[in-house]
């Protein structure tokens, strides 16, 4: 979570850099090398990790957040 909001499965609005790129970014931000496993689910709101994203929070029915990320 970031600021109490679940992390979106994409790096930024678009969708851009979804799945592995977003999971790997999260793991690196936590001091790990990479993500080895992750799952997402449709929930909202979610928050994007990319500070350059034109939209910071996704609060629509199609938003998807990580439910699980395993880092290595």
GROMACS .gro file of C-alpha atoms in nm, residues 8-65:
model
   58
    8UNK     CA    1  -0.215  -0.053  -0.894
    9UNK     CA    2  -0.106  -0.342  -1.114
   10UNK     CA    3   0.019  -0.088  -1.371
   11UNK     CA    4   0.286   0.177  -1.331
   12UNK     CA    5   0.064   0.455  -1.463
   13UNK     CA    6  -0.262   0.542  -1.631
   14UNK     CA    7  -0.303   0.403  -1.977
   15UNK     CA    8  -0.263   0.117  -1.879
   16UNK     CA    9   0.117   0.136  -1.899
   17UNK     CA   10   0.379  -0.111  -1.773
   18UNK     CA   11   0.136  -0.355  -1.613
   19UNK     CA   12   0.222  -0.682  -1.438
   20UNK     CA   13   0.594  -0.760  -1.427
   21UNK     CA   14   0.723  -0.401  -1.469
   22UNK     CA   15   0.502  -0.272  -1.187
   23UNK     CA   16   0.572  -0.570  -0.960
   24UNK     CA   17   0.947  -0.541  -1.020
   25UNK     CA   18   0.938  -0.167  -0.946
   26UNK     CA   19   0.759  -0.232  -0.617
   27UNK     CA   20   1.015  -0.496  -0.514
   28UNK     CA   21   1.309  -0.270  -0.601
   29UNK     CA   22   1.151   0.014  -0.400
   30UNK     CA   23   1.143  -0.222  -0.103
   31UNK     CA   24   1.511  -0.319  -0.137
   32UNK     CA   25   1.472  -0.643  -0.333
   33UNK     CA   26   1.604  -0.732  -0.678
   34UNK     CA   27   1.283  -0.836  -0.853
   35UNK     CA   28   0.935  -0.984  -0.827
   36UNK     CA   29   0.903  -1.360  -0.866
   37UNK     CA   30   0.526  -1.390  -0.829
   38UNK     CA   31   0.228  -1.155  -0.819
   39UNK     CA   32  -0.149  -1.149  -0.846
   40UNK     CA   33  -0.393  -0.869  -0.916
   41UNK     CA   34  -0.764  -0.827  -0.859
   42UNK     CA   35  -1.027  -0.574  -0.964
   43UNK     CA   36  -1.064  -0.328  -0.678
   44UNK     CA   37  -1.069   0.046  -0.635
   45UNK     CA   38  -0.927   0.285  -0.548
   46UNK     CA   39  -0.570   0.201  -0.647
   47UNK     CA   40  -0.260   0.421  -0.659
   48UNK     CA   41  -0.002   0.436  -0.935
   49UNK     CA   42   0.369   0.407  -0.848
   50UNK     CA   43   0.500   0.628  -1.131
   51UNK     CA   44   0.526   0.989  -1.008
   52UNK     CA   45   0.502   1.105  -1.372
   53UNK     CA   46   0.157   0.949  -1.417
   54UNK     CA   47  -0.106   1.200  -1.527
   55UNK     CA   48  -0.352   1.027  -1.294
   56UNK     CA   49  -0.239   0.936  -0.942
   57UNK     CA   50  -0.538   0.734  -0.820
   58UNK     CA   51  -0.769   0.506  -1.017
   59UNK     CA   52  -1.118   0.497  -0.868
   60UNK     CA   53  -1.308   0.328  -1.150
   61UNK     CA   54  -1.469  -0.019  -1.169
   62UNK     CA   55  -1.191  -0.143  -1.400
   63UNK     CA   56  -0.904  -0.058  -1.163
   64UNK     CA   57  -0.683  -0.346  -1.055
   65UNK     CA   58  -0.446  -0.367  -0.761
   0.00000   0.00000   0.00000
